[in-house]
Each structure stands twice: as C-alpha cells, then as structure tokens.
CSV table of C-alpha atoms in Angstrom, one decimal:
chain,number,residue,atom,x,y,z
A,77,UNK,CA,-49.0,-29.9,-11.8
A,78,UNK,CA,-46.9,-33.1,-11.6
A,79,UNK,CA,-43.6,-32.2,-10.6
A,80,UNK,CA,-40.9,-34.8,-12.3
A,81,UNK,CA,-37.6,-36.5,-10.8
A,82,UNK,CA,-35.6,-34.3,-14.3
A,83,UNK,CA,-37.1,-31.2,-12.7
A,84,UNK,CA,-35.8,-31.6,-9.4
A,85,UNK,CA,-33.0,-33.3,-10.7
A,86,UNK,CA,-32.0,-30.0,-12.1
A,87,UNK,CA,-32.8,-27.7,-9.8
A,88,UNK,CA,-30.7,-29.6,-7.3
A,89,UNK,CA,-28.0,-29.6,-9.6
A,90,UNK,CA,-28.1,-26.0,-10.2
A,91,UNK,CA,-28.4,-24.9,-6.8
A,92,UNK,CA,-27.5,-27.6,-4.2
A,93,UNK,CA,-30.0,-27.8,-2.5
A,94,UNK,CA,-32.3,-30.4,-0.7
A,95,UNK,CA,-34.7,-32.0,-2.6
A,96,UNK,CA,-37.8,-31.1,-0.6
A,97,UNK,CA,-36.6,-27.5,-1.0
A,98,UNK,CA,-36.3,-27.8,-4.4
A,99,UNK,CA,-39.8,-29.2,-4.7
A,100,UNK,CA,-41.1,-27.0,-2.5
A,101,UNK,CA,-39.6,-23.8,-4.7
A,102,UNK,CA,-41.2,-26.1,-7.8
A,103,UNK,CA,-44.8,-26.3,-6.6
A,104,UNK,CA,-44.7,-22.7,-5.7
A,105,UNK,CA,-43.5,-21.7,-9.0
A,106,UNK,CA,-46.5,-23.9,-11.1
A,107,UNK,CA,-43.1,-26.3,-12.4
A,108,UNK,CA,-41.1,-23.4,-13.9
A,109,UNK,CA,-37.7,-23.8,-13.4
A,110,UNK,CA,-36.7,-20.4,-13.6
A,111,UNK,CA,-39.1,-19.1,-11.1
A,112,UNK,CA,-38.2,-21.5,-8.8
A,113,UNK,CA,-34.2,-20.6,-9.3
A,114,UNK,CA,-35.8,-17.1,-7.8
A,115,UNK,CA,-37.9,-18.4,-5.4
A,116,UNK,CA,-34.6,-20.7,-3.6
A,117,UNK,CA,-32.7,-17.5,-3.8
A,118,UNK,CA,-35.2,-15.0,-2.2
A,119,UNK,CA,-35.8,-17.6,0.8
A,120,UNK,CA,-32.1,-18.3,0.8
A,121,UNK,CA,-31.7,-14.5,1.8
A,122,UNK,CA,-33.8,-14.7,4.4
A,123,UNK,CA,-32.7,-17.7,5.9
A,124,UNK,CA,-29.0,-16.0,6.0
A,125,UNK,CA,-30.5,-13.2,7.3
A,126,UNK,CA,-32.7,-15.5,10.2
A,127,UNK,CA,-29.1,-17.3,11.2
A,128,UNK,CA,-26.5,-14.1,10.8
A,129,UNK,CA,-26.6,-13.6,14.7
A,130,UNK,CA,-25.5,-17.5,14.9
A,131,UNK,CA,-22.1,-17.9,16.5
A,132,UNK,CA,-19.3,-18.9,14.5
A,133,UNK,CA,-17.3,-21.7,15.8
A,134,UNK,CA,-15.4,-23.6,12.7
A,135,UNK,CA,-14.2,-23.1,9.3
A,136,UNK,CA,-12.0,-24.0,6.0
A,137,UNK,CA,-9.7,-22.3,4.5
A,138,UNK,CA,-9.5,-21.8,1.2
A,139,UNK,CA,-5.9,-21.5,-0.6
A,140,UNK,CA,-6.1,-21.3,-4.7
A,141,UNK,CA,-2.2,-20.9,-6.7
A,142,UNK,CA,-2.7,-20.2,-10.3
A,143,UNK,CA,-0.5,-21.5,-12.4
A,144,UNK,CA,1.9,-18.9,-13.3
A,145,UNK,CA,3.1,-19.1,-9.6
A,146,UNK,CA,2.5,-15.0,-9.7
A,147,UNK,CA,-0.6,-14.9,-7.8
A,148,UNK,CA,-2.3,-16.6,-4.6
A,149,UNK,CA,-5.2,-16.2,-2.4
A,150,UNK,CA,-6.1,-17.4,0.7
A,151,UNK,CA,-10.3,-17.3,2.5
A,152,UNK,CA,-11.2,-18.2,5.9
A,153,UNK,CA,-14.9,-19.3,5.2
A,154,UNK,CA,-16.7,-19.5,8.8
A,155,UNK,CA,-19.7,-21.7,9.6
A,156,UNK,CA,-20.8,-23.1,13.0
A,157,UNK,CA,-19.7,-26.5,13.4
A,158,UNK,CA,-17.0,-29.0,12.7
A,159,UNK,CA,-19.6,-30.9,10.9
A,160,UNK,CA,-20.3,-28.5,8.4
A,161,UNK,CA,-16.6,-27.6,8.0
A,162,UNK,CA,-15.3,-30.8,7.2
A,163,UNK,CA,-18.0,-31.3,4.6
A,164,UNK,CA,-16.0,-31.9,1.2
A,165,UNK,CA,-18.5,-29.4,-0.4
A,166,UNK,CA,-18.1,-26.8,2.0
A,167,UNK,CA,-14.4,-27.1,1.5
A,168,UNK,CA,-14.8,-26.7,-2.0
A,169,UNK,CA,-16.6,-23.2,-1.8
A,170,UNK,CA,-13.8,-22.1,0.5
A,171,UNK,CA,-11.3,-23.1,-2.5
A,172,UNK,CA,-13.4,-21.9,-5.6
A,173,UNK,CA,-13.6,-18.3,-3.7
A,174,UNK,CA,-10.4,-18.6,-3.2
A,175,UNK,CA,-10.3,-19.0,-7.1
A,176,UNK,CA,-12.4,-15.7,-7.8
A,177,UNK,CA,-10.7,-13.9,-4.8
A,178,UNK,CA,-7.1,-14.5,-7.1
A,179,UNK,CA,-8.8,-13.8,-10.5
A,180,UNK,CA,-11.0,-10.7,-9.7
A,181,UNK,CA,-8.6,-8.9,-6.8
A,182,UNK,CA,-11.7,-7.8,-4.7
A,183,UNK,CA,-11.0,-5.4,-2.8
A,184,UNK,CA,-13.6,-5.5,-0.2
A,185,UNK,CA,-15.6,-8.9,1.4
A,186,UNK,CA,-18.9,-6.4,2.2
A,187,UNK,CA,-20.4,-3.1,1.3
A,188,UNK,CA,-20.2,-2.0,5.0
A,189,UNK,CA,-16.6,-2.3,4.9
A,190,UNK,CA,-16.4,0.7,2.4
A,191,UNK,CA,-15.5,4.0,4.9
A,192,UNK,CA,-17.0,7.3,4.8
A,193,UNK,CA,-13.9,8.5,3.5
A,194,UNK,CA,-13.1,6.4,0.4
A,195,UNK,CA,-16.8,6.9,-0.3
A,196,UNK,CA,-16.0,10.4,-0.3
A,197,UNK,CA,-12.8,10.3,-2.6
A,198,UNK,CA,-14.7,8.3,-4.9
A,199,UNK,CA,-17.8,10.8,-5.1
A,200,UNK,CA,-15.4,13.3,-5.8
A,201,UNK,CA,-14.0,11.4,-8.8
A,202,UNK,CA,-17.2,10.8,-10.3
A,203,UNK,CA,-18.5,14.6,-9.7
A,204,UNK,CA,-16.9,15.5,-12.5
A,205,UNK,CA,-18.6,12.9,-15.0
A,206,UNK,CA,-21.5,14.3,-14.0
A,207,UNK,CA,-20.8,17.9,-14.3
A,208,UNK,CA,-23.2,19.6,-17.3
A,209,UNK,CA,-25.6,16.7,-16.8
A,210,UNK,CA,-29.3,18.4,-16.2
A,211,UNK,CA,-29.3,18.7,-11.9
A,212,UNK,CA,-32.3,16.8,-11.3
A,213,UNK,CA,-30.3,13.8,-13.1
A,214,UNK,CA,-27.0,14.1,-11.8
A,215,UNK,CA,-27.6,12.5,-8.0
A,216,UNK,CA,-29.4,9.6,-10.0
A,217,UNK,CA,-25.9,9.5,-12.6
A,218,UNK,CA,-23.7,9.6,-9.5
A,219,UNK,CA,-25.4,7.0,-7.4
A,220,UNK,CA,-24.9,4.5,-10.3
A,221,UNK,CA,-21.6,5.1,-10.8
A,222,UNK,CA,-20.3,4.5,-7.3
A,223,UNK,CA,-22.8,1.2,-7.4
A,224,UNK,CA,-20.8,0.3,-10.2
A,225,UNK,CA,-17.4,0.9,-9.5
A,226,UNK,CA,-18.0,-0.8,-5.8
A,227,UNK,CA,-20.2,-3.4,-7.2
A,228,UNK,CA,-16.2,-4.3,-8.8
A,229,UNK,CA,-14.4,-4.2,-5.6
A,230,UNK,CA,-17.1,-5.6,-3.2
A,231,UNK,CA,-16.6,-9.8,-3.2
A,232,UNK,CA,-20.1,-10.4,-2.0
A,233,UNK,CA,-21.5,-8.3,-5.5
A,234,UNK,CA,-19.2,-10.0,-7.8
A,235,UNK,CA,-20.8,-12.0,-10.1
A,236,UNK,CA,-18.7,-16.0,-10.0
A,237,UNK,CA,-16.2,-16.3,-12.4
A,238,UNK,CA,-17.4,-19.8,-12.9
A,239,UNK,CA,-20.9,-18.9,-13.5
A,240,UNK,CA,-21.9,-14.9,-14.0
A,241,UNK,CA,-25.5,-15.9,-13.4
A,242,UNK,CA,-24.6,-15.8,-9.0
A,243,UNK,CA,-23.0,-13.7,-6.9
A,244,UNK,CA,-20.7,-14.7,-4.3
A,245,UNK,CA,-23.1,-13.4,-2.3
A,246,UNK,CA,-25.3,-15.6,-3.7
A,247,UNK,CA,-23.0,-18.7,-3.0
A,248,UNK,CA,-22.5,-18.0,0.6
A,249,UNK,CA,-26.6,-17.6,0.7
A,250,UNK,CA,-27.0,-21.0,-0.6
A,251,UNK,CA,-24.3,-22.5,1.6
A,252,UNK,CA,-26.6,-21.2,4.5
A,253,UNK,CA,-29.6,-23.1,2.8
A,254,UNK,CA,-28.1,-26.2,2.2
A,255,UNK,CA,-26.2,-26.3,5.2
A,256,UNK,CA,-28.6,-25.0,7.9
A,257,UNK,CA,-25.9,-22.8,9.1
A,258,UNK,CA,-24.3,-19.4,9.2
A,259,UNK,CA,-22.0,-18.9,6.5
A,260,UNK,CA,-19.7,-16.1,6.4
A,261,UNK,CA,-16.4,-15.3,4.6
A,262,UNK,CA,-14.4,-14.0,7.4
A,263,UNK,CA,-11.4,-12.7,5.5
A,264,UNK,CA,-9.5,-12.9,1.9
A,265,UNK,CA,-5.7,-12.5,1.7
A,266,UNK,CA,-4.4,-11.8,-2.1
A,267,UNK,CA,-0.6,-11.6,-3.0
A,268,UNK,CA,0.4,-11.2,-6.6
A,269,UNK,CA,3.9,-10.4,-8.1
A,270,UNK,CA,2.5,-7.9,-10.5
C-alpha cells in the first residue's frame, strides 16, 4: 500500500510527531489512520516507559490566568535538557496543562499519589452504593466506582479539555516521542477565589 504525503500530513498534525514515525505507524497499520493513531500511542507508552529512569535536568513552567481573574494555575513540566525546554512547543504544553489544570481542578498529577488512607475513606463512601447489590457483583461495582471518581481527580487520566479524544497522560507520552526525552509534570499549583 502507497502511503500518501495527506496521510502523513495528518497523522503528523494530529499527533506531533516525526514523519518517519508517522509512516512507520502507517505501513504497520495497512494506511488506516486510525490504527495508526493506536499504534503511535501504544509505542509512545513504551518509549516513556524505556526513558522514565532518565534524569531530569530542565523545564518550563506553565502559568494559565483565565479571564475572570478568579482562578490561576501554575505546572513545572520537566524534561532533560535546555534544548528541549526552550522548545516553543514544549512551552506550549507546559501552558495548555496549565489551562486544564485551572479548568478541571485535578486533584492529583498520578495514581500513585492516592494514599492508602483516602483510598480507604473513599471505599467506605461507595460501600454503601453497593450495599443490596448481589455479592459476587459488588467488588466488580466498587472497583468501578473508585476508577471513576479518581479517574476525575488524577491529571494524568483526564481526558484534554481541548480534545477529549487524549489524556494528559497521553500528551506527556507523546511529548516523550517527539522529543526523545523524559517528560514528566513535576507539580501543578491551583488558586481560585471560589
């Protein structure tokens, strides 16, 4: 199959990038765009996971006002080198999740950072949704509960406010891939009036 200039054209777009990755993911999915959309995404997870160990050397931070002056956020988005943190687009992710971080008042950056504790408060909040569902079901009702409530608070699981189709998590993964670097949100700061 021929791959065309539109396809990768689009798949750059969409993603970010290189080209040859982008044909790469093409070839391998027989020219359909979507399965190559899933095909950058899976290898973009396990090239984070490959550089996670990676020091961390530089940075941006992100700062995002809205407009109503009531609330503000501020993320320290990490990478490796100055190179990479002087980058305009690399700047720009640390200011658009600085955008979501102000709209959607995560309240965590990673699942890990959930204790035992407030696990355990939350189970006990949901226990009583699931009380008179059949027993075999209710472990199954509970577990997708909590996924969903921290699936809200977790900024890594959020889906974008600019486009629902990625996580953050999937934003940081491609900034990995198109960078060739770790990529790690360090740390979000929201302040709001209300």
């Amino acid at each position: 199959m021929e791959i065309t200039s539109a396809q990768l054209k689009e798949l750059r777009d969409y993603t970010g990038i290189s080209v040859m990755q982008c044909k790469k993911a093409l070839e391998e999915a027989g020219g359909d765009m979507d399965k190559a959309k899933i095909i950058l995404q899976k290898k973009g997870g396990e090239i984070a996971l490959k550089k996670s160990d990676r020091a961390l050397g530089a940075g941006a931070i992100g700062s995002y006002v809205h407009s109503t002056n009531e609330v503000a956020s501020l993320v320290q988005l990490s990478c490796e080198t100055d190179f990479v943190s002087k980058n305009p687009e690399f700047v720009a992710l640390a200011k658009n999740i600085a955008m979501h971080v102000a709209a959607q008042a995560p309240l965590y950056i990673r699942r890990d950072e959930v204790t035992p504790e407030i696990l355990e408060k939350a189970k006990e909040v949901f226990m009583t949704e699931v009380v008179g569902k059949p027993a075999e079901m209710q472990e199954k009702i509970l577990a997708g509960k909590l996924d969903a409530y921290f699936k809200d608070r977790i900024l890594m699981e959020q889906p974008y406010i600019k486009d629902g189709e990625k996580t953050i998590g999937d934003l940081v993964s491609n900034a990995i891939q198109k960078f060739g670097e770790n990529v790690v949100i360090s740390s979000i700061t929201r302040i709001s009036i209300k």
